[in-house]
Amino acid sequence: MTYRDAINAALAEELERDERVFLLGEDVGLFGGAMAVTKGLYERFGERRVQDMPISESAIVGGTLGAVLTGLRPVAEIMFIDFVGVCMDQIVNQIAKVRYMLGGQVEVPLVIRTQGGGGKSYAAQHSQSLEAWFMHTPGLKVVIPSTPADAKGLLKSAIRDNNPVLFIEHKLLYNEKGEVPEGEHLVPLGQARVVREGSGLTIATYSRMVGLVQQAAEGLAAEGTEVEIVDLRTLTPLDEETMFASVRKTGRFLAVEEGHLTAGVGAELVARVTKNCFDYLDGPPERVAAQDRPIPCAPALEKATLPQVEDILTAARALVG
Amino acid sequence: MPDMTVPPLPPETMRALLQGMMRVRAFEEAVHDLYQRKLLPGMSPHLSAGQEAVAAGVCLQLRPDDYMVTTHRGHGHSLLKGMDAQRMMAELCSKETGYCHGRGGTMHIASPEVGCLGANGIVGAGLPIAVGAGLSIQYRGTDQVCVAFFGDGASNQGTFHESVNLATARKLPVVFVCENNIYALSTNFARTGATPNVVDRARGYDIPGVTVDGMAVEGVYAATTTALERARSGQGPTLIEAKTYRYYGHGASDHRPYRTKEEEAQWRCSDAIQCYGDLLIERGVATAAERDDLSARAAAEAQAAVDFAVSSPDPDPARVGDYVFA
Ligand SMILES: Cc1ncc(C[n+]2csc(CCOP(=O)(O)OP(=O)(O)O)c2C)c(N)n1
Ligand SMILES: [Mg+2]
């Protein structure tokens, strides 16, 4: 099953299971979604459950909060994560804070689905990986799956969670295929997955970078370095323990992400690993991330800006060398 | 569509309008062809074929020192505001010789030098920028104008309200031109708009709201003339809604399941270029041979742009870090 179909299946199952769940977003209904993720759901569940919205991201995302406060469990789609700029107030000042500000009087079971990432020469406003912004926002959960099985299991958990979840898909993963367990498949939020075991180096990563790290790990294995790959799967809550346990075994740590380097996810991971595994480290941890510049359109420039397998290999060799 | 009473235009203006529309059509067809041939990397371009009368009717009467802000569907506006077809096409192909040295691509075509303050990848984001240009014009005390193009879909963004309100409250020299091509990606405006027409909202701001047939270039031209005069003389903004149609899908990969072949065929019957060419011949303003000549010159310009773009060098990855900060 593809990543796209897995997400579609999760949505369909949750729409089926819980009458309070409904979808809203631009072109999600009749058209089946700009990335074709919601195909068939409008036909199956009708326009009350799958609602086409105007190009009004503030009203869409803010609307989920109003719906939540009055008893529903909405799942909104923001077509590209880049467009969160338009509705940042609703996400950051309203949704993320409301439960705490109101002293716990409300629960906020909503999901904002979106997709990010580059690699398609879509230029600076359609290629970003903005998960670090939201990891920096207390009160939001941030989920970012790399495989079809995780996409399905995590999305179902996100919809059932009583907290706001930003669910970040990757535009280059939609056609990726993978096994998805039959029947009810739930993956709990806050559990990393060890993708590959090894004793020479720990690489923590997520989303599309998992695939690149796997490629790099093949090359490194041929050179005699066994890499342990930790797919974080959710950034908030963060499964530190799986990461720390791995670093205590390998003594070396590399964080790989598609977002920008400065103040990125890797910065946080490295800080935590350094503090908690200091005595086990054989050297300073390292990060591979996108260069600190807007993402350019030209393929050669985009390639020079986003992390490539070669960048991972270089950083890993320096760590174990 | 109500018939616009249009004062007769000088023959050279009529020919210029026809030529402008032909240039946009030829450019867009060339872009489409390049994309089909996989010579245009990145997002499938948002073509304005079908909407040429709006670009020509508005942009051809802007002064070189006027400003224009456009959208993701902005090739035509940019070309007719004075950008060079070759450097535009090179940018679409992500080449070093493009306006943005390959950093921008189709959605970020701009040339502030000729008053093109930018296309945009964020729907509705150009509107506040146009208002800022209006503020600047007022601040500097010149009689320039800024035109803001936006779509029916963009009119549902909060930025629309903020921008029209501010421009009206300060009587800024901004002309808001909505190209209502019925659809925002797949979504019919009838399903998302509070009023049947975008222009209905002008009443709420107490500014003139003018509906024009966006397939009839002289009506667009006349409405723009009035709006520009109003803006230049300090009376504030006008909202123009041009009823138009994009012939292609939202992007090249959109197979348009949300509209019928009949609807498409019907709009093509009122093709702005075909109809206006016929009209000029009927009026004796141009001969059939002159029309063919204008068309051939538009095609030649587009072909030269393609040749230039295709043969231009890619940007040098060693210089990828240029232009982050001044
Ligand atoms: C803030 C934002 N939301 C959504 C999109 C995706 N998107 C790009 S163009 C478009 C439709 C725009 O419709 P309209 O304003 O009518 O312009 P048209 O494409 O018809 O010219 C959409 C939804 C975007 N680029 N930015
Ligand atoms: Mg439209």
XYZ file of C-alpha atoms and ligand atoms in Angstrom:
674
model
C 0.000 0.000 0.000
C 1.267 3.508 -0.744
C 1.826 6.188 1.883
C -1.010 8.131 0.218
C -3.420 5.192 0.375
C -2.433 4.459 3.960
C -3.381 7.979 5.007
C -6.583 7.741 3.026
C -7.418 4.453 4.779
C -6.751 5.940 8.205
C -9.073 8.851 7.446
C -11.768 6.549 6.125
C -11.588 4.262 9.159
C -11.772 7.124 11.627
C -14.626 8.790 9.736
C -16.399 5.458 9.875
C -15.688 4.890 13.551
C -16.497 8.286 15.027
C -19.313 10.513 13.864
C -17.618 13.528 15.467
C -14.682 13.262 13.074
C -14.935 15.341 9.911
C -12.495 16.643 7.305
C -12.117 20.190 6.067
C -9.705 21.826 3.675
C -9.166 23.273 0.221
C -10.097 20.937 -2.635
C -10.321 17.940 -0.270
C -13.874 16.988 -1.249
C -15.024 16.736 -4.835
C -11.459 16.919 -6.136
C -10.035 14.458 -3.631
C -7.204 16.710 -2.455
C -4.398 18.505 -4.248
C -2.159 15.511 -3.435
C -5.070 13.103 -4.041
C -4.960 11.934 -0.420
C -8.692 12.276 0.271
C -9.856 10.644 -2.977
C -13.188 8.885 -2.641
C -13.985 10.138 0.860
C -16.418 12.808 -0.292
C -18.277 10.247 -2.377
C -18.345 7.811 0.509
C -19.078 10.088 3.462
C -20.793 13.071 1.854
C -20.225 16.785 2.056
C -21.136 17.059 5.735
C -18.168 14.904 6.716
C -15.747 16.037 3.999
C -16.004 19.780 3.559
C -14.477 21.861 0.795
C -13.294 25.175 2.132
C -12.472 28.558 0.613
C -8.820 29.601 0.448
C -8.963 30.863 4.007
C -6.361 29.064 6.081
C -7.076 31.146 9.178
C -10.750 30.284 9.085
C -10.048 26.628 8.336
C -7.571 26.126 11.146
C -9.235 28.496 13.581
C -12.464 26.783 12.653
C -11.145 23.473 13.910
C -10.718 25.009 17.341
C -14.269 26.319 17.416
C -15.503 22.906 16.354
C -13.436 21.209 19.044
C -14.703 23.506 21.778
C -18.221 22.505 20.835
C -17.749 18.762 20.752
C -16.330 17.703 17.383
C -13.016 16.154 16.325
C -11.985 17.895 13.105
C -9.155 16.964 10.774
C -8.040 19.913 8.663
C -5.785 19.812 5.630
C -3.338 22.602 4.827
C -2.196 21.916 1.280
C 1.474 22.818 1.823
C 3.103 23.370 5.206
C 4.450 26.629 3.805
C 0.919 28.032 3.996
C 0.879 27.810 7.799
C 2.264 31.324 7.624
C -1.262 32.420 6.828
C -2.788 30.779 9.913
C 0.084 30.855 12.374
C -1.863 32.830 14.959
C -4.581 30.220 15.127
C -2.067 27.405 15.484
C 0.408 28.989 17.832
C -1.564 31.502 19.894
C -4.925 29.778 19.966
C -4.830 26.024 19.407
C -1.537 25.281 21.143
C -2.284 27.384 24.201
C -5.980 27.153 24.831
C -6.009 24.178 27.152
C -3.280 25.525 29.376
C -4.553 29.101 29.367
C -7.976 27.897 30.412
C -6.541 25.920 33.262
C -7.339 22.551 31.781
C -11.034 23.185 31.245
C -10.933 21.977 27.650
C -9.450 19.201 25.577
C -8.367 19.942 22.041
C -8.746 16.826 19.882
C -7.921 18.199 16.468
C -5.509 17.263 13.706
C -3.961 19.528 11.123
C -2.670 17.415 8.259
C -0.197 18.984 5.915
C 2.767 18.062 3.753
C 6.220 19.538 3.501
C 9.646 18.975 2.117
C 11.516 19.702 -1.067
C 13.144 17.805 -3.865
C 10.728 18.788 -6.614
C 12.047 22.244 -7.529
C 8.926 23.883 -6.167
C 11.003 26.848 -4.916
C 11.059 28.744 -1.651
C 7.357 28.861 -0.758
C 6.449 25.238 -1.515
C 9.422 23.190 -0.313
C 9.993 23.921 3.328
C 10.346 21.620 6.310
C 8.963 23.719 9.140
C 8.546 21.115 11.879
C 11.078 22.849 14.141
C 8.763 25.862 14.443
C 6.127 23.651 15.981
C 8.474 21.622 18.118
C 9.241 25.031 19.598
C 5.559 25.546 20.423
C 4.502 23.895 23.684
C 1.024 22.435 23.567
C 1.209 20.960 20.074
C 2.078 17.407 19.177
C 4.150 17.012 16.032
C 3.923 13.773 14.067
C 5.993 13.119 10.973
C 5.841 9.590 9.531
C 8.262 8.000 7.086
C 6.445 4.816 6.042
C 2.933 3.840 4.953
C 2.410 1.714 8.069
C 3.456 4.524 10.379
C 1.450 7.065 8.419
C -1.661 5.022 8.941
C -1.084 4.004 12.528
C 0.069 7.404 13.673
C -2.735 9.275 11.947
C -5.341 7.070 13.582
C -3.719 7.691 16.967
C -3.516 11.408 16.250
C -7.221 11.587 15.471
C -8.008 9.757 18.722
C -5.634 11.882 20.780
C -7.248 14.565 22.908
C -4.572 17.104 22.030
C -3.857 19.158 18.926
C -1.621 17.301 16.509
C 0.225 18.687 13.531
C 0.574 15.721 11.185
C 3.278 16.374 8.609
C 3.401 14.236 5.479
C 6.141 14.439 2.849
C 5.346 15.191 -0.782
C 7.999 12.779 -2.036
C 6.695 9.889 0.040
C 3.127 9.710 -1.270
C 3.922 7.089 -3.901
C 6.240 5.056 -1.666
C 4.964 1.558 -1.008
C 5.220 -0.509 2.140
C 3.520 -3.201 4.162
C 0.627 -1.992 6.283
C -0.732 -4.404 8.906
C -4.251 -5.663 8.269
C -7.078 -4.557 10.536
C -6.940 -2.019 13.306
C -3.416 -0.619 13.245
C -2.469 2.023 15.800
C 1.002 3.396 16.424
C 1.276 5.287 19.706
C 2.530 8.876 19.596
C 5.913 9.309 21.230
C 7.559 6.033 20.308
C 10.559 6.033 18.030
C 11.340 3.031 15.838
C 14.738 1.460 15.408
C 14.911 0.943 11.667
C 18.296 -0.718 11.571
C 20.493 -1.932 14.383
C 24.179 -1.225 14.598
C 26.943 -0.529 17.048
C 29.136 2.040 15.312
C 27.023 5.166 15.053
C 23.508 6.339 15.950
C 21.619 8.395 13.386
C 18.329 9.924 14.516
C 16.102 11.125 11.709
C 12.514 11.158 10.430
C 10.291 11.529 7.372
C 11.950 11.380 3.948
C 15.435 11.500 5.455
C 14.943 7.977 6.843
C 15.286 6.638 3.298
C 18.405 8.668 2.613
C 19.954 7.559 5.887
C 19.186 3.937 4.995
C 21.031 4.378 1.696
C 23.960 5.949 3.504
C 23.953 3.110 6.033
C 24.380 0.579 3.216
C 27.458 2.435 2.035
C 28.839 2.764 5.547
C 28.291 -0.934 6.228
C 30.471 -1.698 3.212
C 33.148 0.469 4.820
C 32.819 -1.397 8.105
C 30.583 0.968 10.078
C 27.312 -0.442 11.368
C 24.804 2.352 11.747
C 21.835 2.266 14.089
C 18.964 4.268 12.629
C 16.311 5.733 14.879
C 13.188 7.011 13.123
C 11.739 9.443 15.639
C 8.240 9.370 14.081
C 6.955 12.016 16.502
C 8.941 15.104 17.474
C 6.557 16.058 20.276
C 6.365 14.000 22.364
C 9.940 12.987 21.704
C 11.087 9.465 22.498
C 14.430 10.407 24.008
C 14.990 7.081 25.661
C 15.246 5.090 22.440
C 17.732 7.630 21.135
C 19.769 7.730 24.353
C 19.861 3.949 24.633
C 21.262 3.767 21.134
C 23.901 6.434 21.771
C 25.000 4.689 24.962
C 25.630 1.645 22.793
C 27.337 3.337 19.817
C 29.049 6.339 21.425
C 28.479 8.454 18.342
C 25.518 10.573 17.300
C 24.367 12.195 14.085
C 21.045 13.991 13.621
C 19.702 14.192 10.056
C 16.794 16.412 9.053
C 15.509 18.171 5.946
C 14.791 21.467 7.729
C 17.304 24.262 8.123
C 20.349 23.745 10.314
C 20.144 26.707 12.649
C 17.816 26.188 15.585
C 16.525 23.088 13.834
C 15.347 19.754 15.195
C 18.921 18.447 15.184
C 20.057 21.259 17.460
C 17.575 20.079 20.070
C 18.495 16.422 19.628
C 22.201 17.120 19.930
C 21.671 19.204 23.064
C 19.699 16.429 24.731
C 22.083 13.687 23.697
C 25.074 15.699 24.857
C 23.554 16.348 28.244
C 22.242 12.860 28.841
C 24.877 10.690 27.197
C 27.952 12.833 27.728
C 29.991 10.124 29.388
C 29.248 7.673 26.608
C 30.179 9.913 23.668
C 33.420 9.322 21.809
C 33.260 12.770 20.225
C 31.015 15.731 19.590
C 27.678 14.898 17.951
C 27.037 16.250 14.477
C 24.092 17.446 12.408
C 23.142 17.188 8.743
C 20.399 19.578 7.685
C 19.370 21.950 4.924
C 21.643 24.921 4.428
C 20.466 28.172 5.965
C 18.981 29.780 2.893
C 15.572 29.845 1.201
C 15.111 26.784 -0.979
C 15.970 27.649 -4.576
C 14.029 26.524 -7.626
C 16.822 25.367 -9.947
C 17.401 21.619 -9.456
C 21.160 21.948 -9.049
C 20.748 24.722 -6.498
C 18.055 22.873 -4.607
C 20.317 19.844 -4.454
C 23.085 22.014 -3.052
C 20.712 23.255 -0.366
C 18.906 20.130 0.835
C 20.712 17.224 2.524
C 21.896 14.499 0.146
C 23.098 10.949 0.840
C 26.617 12.200 0.183
C 26.299 14.768 2.997
C 25.239 12.027 5.405
C 28.138 9.833 4.339
C 30.623 12.644 4.795
C 29.344 13.541 8.261
C 29.208 9.893 9.336
C 32.751 9.175 8.133
C 34.042 12.191 10.016
C 32.343 10.948 13.193
C 33.719 7.428 13.037
C 37.061 8.359 11.505
C -22.737 40.592 -19.295
C -23.858 44.238 -19.539
C -22.444 45.988 -22.578
C -19.765 48.527 -21.634
C -20.100 51.862 -23.357
C -16.625 52.274 -24.659
C -15.179 55.465 -26.111
C -13.433 54.719 -29.397
C -9.744 54.011 -28.973
C -7.035 55.201 -31.353
C -6.327 52.518 -33.966
C -2.760 52.063 -32.770
C -4.073 51.332 -29.270
C -6.443 48.740 -30.677
C -3.635 47.061 -32.550
C -1.446 47.207 -29.454
C -4.144 45.483 -27.414
C -4.462 42.723 -29.979
C -0.729 42.349 -30.172
C -0.393 42.280 -26.381
C -2.909 39.484 -26.088
C -1.186 37.549 -28.848
C 2.170 37.925 -27.118
C 0.774 36.493 -23.900
C -0.921 33.604 -25.694
C 2.216 32.734 -27.623
C 4.298 32.919 -24.479
C 1.952 30.672 -22.516
C 1.688 28.136 -25.335
C 5.466 28.028 -25.453
C 5.636 27.491 -21.693
C 3.113 24.677 -21.985
C 5.146 23.069 -24.725
C 8.387 23.354 -22.731
C 6.735 21.745 -19.736
C 5.399 18.892 -21.854
C 8.918 18.384 -23.192
C 10.211 18.286 -19.596
C 12.464 21.286 -20.126
C 10.803 23.237 -17.371
C 11.696 21.862 -13.955
C 9.517 22.138 -10.905
C 5.886 22.888 -10.405
C 3.711 22.672 -13.444
C 3.236 26.282 -14.541
C -0.029 28.125 -13.961
C -0.928 29.328 -17.434
C -3.085 32.348 -18.187
C -4.155 31.330 -21.685
C -7.760 32.510 -22.016
C -7.270 35.456 -19.674
C -5.152 37.613 -21.998
C -7.694 40.405 -22.336
C -7.291 41.251 -18.669
C -3.511 41.407 -18.823
C -3.592 43.545 -21.980
C -6.508 45.766 -20.983
C -4.864 46.632 -17.672
C -1.109 46.447 -18.124
C -0.724 48.103 -21.502
C -1.929 51.419 -20.115
C 0.281 51.413 -17.051
C 3.192 53.827 -17.120
C 6.693 52.435 -16.839
C 6.915 53.926 -13.351
C 3.637 52.363 -12.184
C 3.702 49.216 -10.097
C 2.053 45.852 -10.511
C 1.705 42.927 -8.137
C 0.596 39.598 -9.526
C -0.144 36.012 -8.561
C 0.943 32.455 -9.312
C -0.792 32.983 -12.680
C 1.215 36.039 -13.564
C 3.192 35.477 -16.768
C 0.877 37.639 -18.885
C 0.759 40.552 -16.466
C 4.513 40.536 -16.113
C 5.185 40.364 -19.841
C 2.855 43.244 -20.639
C 4.073 45.392 -17.760
C 7.408 45.390 -19.504
C 9.365 42.333 -18.547
C 11.524 40.714 -21.183
C 10.183 37.451 -22.607
C 13.624 35.900 -22.858
C 14.657 36.529 -19.278
C 11.218 35.437 -18.101
C 11.428 32.180 -20.016
C 14.948 31.640 -18.729
C 13.645 32.021 -15.181
C 10.871 29.546 -15.873
C 13.589 27.124 -16.953
C 15.572 27.925 -13.773
C 18.495 29.332 -15.737
C 21.204 31.722 -14.588
C 20.052 34.256 -17.197
C 16.549 34.391 -15.725
C 15.312 37.398 -13.774
C 15.922 35.629 -10.469
C 19.004 33.670 -11.545
C 17.053 30.431 -11.279
C 16.189 30.922 -7.625
C 12.525 31.736 -8.252
C 10.973 29.844 -11.164
C 7.438 30.246 -12.459
C 5.795 31.422 -9.240
C 8.337 34.068 -8.353
C 8.734 36.066 -11.546
C 9.523 39.683 -10.731
C 11.410 42.723 -11.929
C 11.083 45.706 -9.606
C 13.063 47.687 -12.180
C 10.041 47.725 -14.495
C 7.503 47.943 -11.681
C 6.778 44.215 -11.440
C 6.907 43.796 -7.683
C 6.367 40.101 -7.849
C 4.265 37.062 -8.509
C 3.517 34.940 -5.457
C 3.285 31.355 -4.339
C 1.019 32.224 -1.438
C -2.542 32.918 -2.509
C -3.604 36.392 -1.408
C -0.151 37.459 -0.296
C 0.331 40.028 -3.038
C -2.543 42.220 -1.898
C -0.926 43.733 1.204
C 2.275 44.249 -0.763
C 0.331 46.285 -3.333
C -1.128 48.346 -0.514
C 2.393 48.969 0.724
C 3.358 50.257 -2.693
C 0.309 52.518 -2.503
C 1.403 53.815 0.890
C 4.828 54.489 -0.520
C 3.410 56.404 -3.488
C 1.339 58.553 -1.164
C 4.300 59.032 1.165
C 6.550 60.141 -1.671
C 3.826 62.311 -3.156
C 4.001 61.003 -6.738
C 1.088 60.206 -9.060
C 2.056 56.587 -9.638
C -0.423 53.741 -9.245
C -0.105 50.133 -8.128
C -2.317 47.473 -9.688
C -2.968 44.347 -7.648
C -4.069 41.274 -9.565
C -5.688 38.465 -7.629
C -7.987 35.531 -8.253
C -11.508 34.672 -7.182
C -9.974 32.198 -4.759
C -7.663 34.802 -3.278
C -10.625 37.044 -2.567
C -11.516 34.652 0.253
C -8.256 35.247 2.088
C -8.213 37.573 5.066
C -5.589 39.642 3.272
C -8.258 40.755 0.800
C -10.250 42.492 3.497
C -7.255 43.952 5.259
C -5.846 45.298 2.027
C -8.983 46.810 0.524
C -9.923 48.308 3.869
C -6.555 49.935 4.414
C -6.250 51.169 0.850
C -9.731 52.675 1.058
C -9.311 54.195 4.502
C -6.166 55.992 3.302
C -7.378 56.631 -0.253
C -4.310 54.885 -1.616
C -3.619 54.727 -5.364
C -4.244 51.016 -5.692
C -6.426 49.340 -8.307
C -7.623 45.880 -7.293
C -8.197 43.659 -10.323
C -9.842 40.328 -9.640
C -9.520 37.800 -12.430
C -12.552 35.674 -11.710
C -11.994 32.549 -13.768
C -14.681 30.764 -11.741
C -12.348 28.244 -10.155
C -9.780 28.222 -7.400
C -7.910 25.063 -8.322
C -10.971 22.752 -8.447
C -13.332 24.788 -6.322
C -16.103 26.805 -7.958
C -16.459 30.275 -6.478
C -20.178 29.617 -6.101
C -19.308 27.047 -3.400
C -17.051 29.300 -1.342
C -17.969 32.930 -1.944
C -20.500 34.683 0.265
C -21.801 36.738 -2.658
C -22.188 35.652 -6.277
C -19.571 38.143 -7.427
C -16.358 39.350 -5.866
C -17.279 42.886 -6.898
C -20.359 42.789 -4.670
C -18.006 43.398 -1.784
C -17.043 46.853 -3.055
C -20.227 48.193 -1.457
C -18.938 47.222 1.955
C -15.942 49.480 1.471
C -17.880 52.220 -0.310
C -15.592 52.114 -3.352
C -16.507 51.694 -7.012
C -16.958 48.066 -7.989
C -16.919 47.422 -11.702
C -17.697 44.166 -13.462
C -16.183 43.673 -16.888
C -16.271 40.932 -19.461
C -12.767 39.603 -19.108
C -12.859 38.230 -22.646
C -13.465 41.695 -24.139
C -10.310 43.736 -24.015
C -11.785 47.160 -24.658
C -14.157 46.884 -21.717
C -11.269 45.930 -19.450
C -9.292 48.823 -20.879
C -12.060 51.368 -20.286
C -12.726 50.276 -16.716
C -9.026 50.446 -15.987
C -8.702 53.924 -17.463
C -11.375 55.216 -15.095
C -9.855 53.414 -12.109
C -6.372 54.714 -12.871
C -7.639 58.294 -13.131
C -9.398 57.932 -9.822
C -6.309 56.485 -8.183
C -3.921 59.066 -9.614
C -6.125 61.935 -8.509
C -6.114 60.799 -4.900
C -9.642 59.407 -4.740
C -8.574 55.933 -3.738
C -9.031 52.391 -4.934
C -11.414 50.717 -7.352
C -12.331 47.050 -7.392
C -12.570 45.615 -10.891
C -13.825 42.086 -11.439
C -13.059 40.589 -14.827
C -15.125 37.516 -15.653
C -12.727 35.247 -17.465
C -11.603 31.662 -17.940
C -8.358 29.746 -17.931
C -8.205 27.353 -20.859
C -5.743 24.962 -19.296
C -6.067 23.276 -15.944
C -4.881 24.872 -12.732
C -1.479 23.456 -13.624
C -0.528 21.138 -16.451
C -1.249 18.033 -14.385
C -4.830 19.068 -13.596
C -7.219 17.090 -15.763
C -10.179 19.298 -14.838
C -12.746 16.758 -13.609
C -14.614 19.640 -11.969
C -15.757 21.256 -15.204
C -17.316 20.101 -18.445
C -15.928 20.007 -21.948
C -19.044 21.924 -23.013
C -18.266 24.738 -20.609
C -14.705 24.890 -21.886
C -15.840 24.940 -25.496
C -18.334 27.683 -24.786
C -15.704 29.959 -23.288
C -13.385 29.318 -26.188
C -16.150 30.627 -28.491
C -15.638 34.050 -26.946
C -11.852 33.814 -27.227
C -10.531 37.325 -26.651
C -7.885 37.172 -29.361
C -10.021 35.614 -32.061
C -12.983 37.897 -31.416
C -10.957 41.075 -31.145
C -8.983 40.256 -34.276
C -12.246 39.755 -36.154
C -13.577 43.016 -34.755
C -10.550 45.014 -35.838
C -10.813 43.622 -39.353
C -14.516 44.410 -39.395
C -13.764 47.951 -38.248
C -11.083 48.321 -40.876
C -8.437 48.908 -38.237
C -6.374 45.939 -39.351
C -6.265 43.702 -42.387
C -6.171 39.941 -42.201
C -2.556 40.119 -43.318
C -1.729 42.545 -40.520
C -3.370 40.260 -38.014
C -1.311 37.336 -39.295
C 1.787 39.465 -39.068
C 1.100 40.395 -35.414
C 0.494 36.752 -34.647
C 3.722 35.705 -36.373
C 5.689 38.311 -34.454
C 4.238 37.086 -31.159
C 5.195 33.533 -32.060
C 8.686 34.656 -33.009
C 9.127 36.429 -29.687
C 8.063 33.313 -27.810
C 10.331 31.101 -29.906
C 13.287 33.416 -29.327
C 12.531 33.280 -25.609
C 12.526 29.494 -25.690
C 15.778 29.378 -27.659
C 17.409 31.797 -25.249
C 16.179 29.895 -22.203
C 17.113 26.453 -23.451
C 20.589 27.498 -24.498
C 21.286 29.456 -21.299
C 23.538 28.040 -18.590
C 22.229 26.606 -15.351
C 23.065 28.566 -12.219
C 26.392 27.651 -10.668
C 25.894 25.620 -7.471
C 29.081 27.165 -6.097
C 27.185 30.448 -5.923
C 24.031 29.019 -4.382
C 24.576 31.131 -1.273
C 24.413 34.431 -3.167
C 21.478 36.759 -2.427
C 20.550 35.566 1.051
C 21.486 38.874 2.648
C 22.355 42.242 1.112
C -2.166 30.426 1.094
C -2.302 29.445 -0.014
N -3.288 28.544 0.021
C -3.425 27.642 -0.973
C -2.552 27.632 -2.024
C -2.661 26.574 -3.118
N -3.225 27.205 -4.322
C -2.422 27.753 -5.239
S -3.281 28.521 -6.440
C -4.747 28.071 -5.746
C -6.024 28.498 -6.373
C -6.091 29.976 -6.505
O -7.296 30.341 -7.060
P -7.532 31.805 -7.598
O -7.149 32.803 -6.565
O -8.908 31.859 -8.099
O -6.483 31.957 -8.786
P -6.430 31.122 -10.157
O -5.568 29.939 -9.915
O -7.806 30.753 -10.537
O -5.787 32.048 -11.124
C -4.544 27.334 -4.589
C -5.598 26.786 -3.730
C -1.510 28.577 -2.005
N -0.580 28.610 -2.966
N -1.417 29.478 -1.013
Mg -9.628 31.479 -9.980
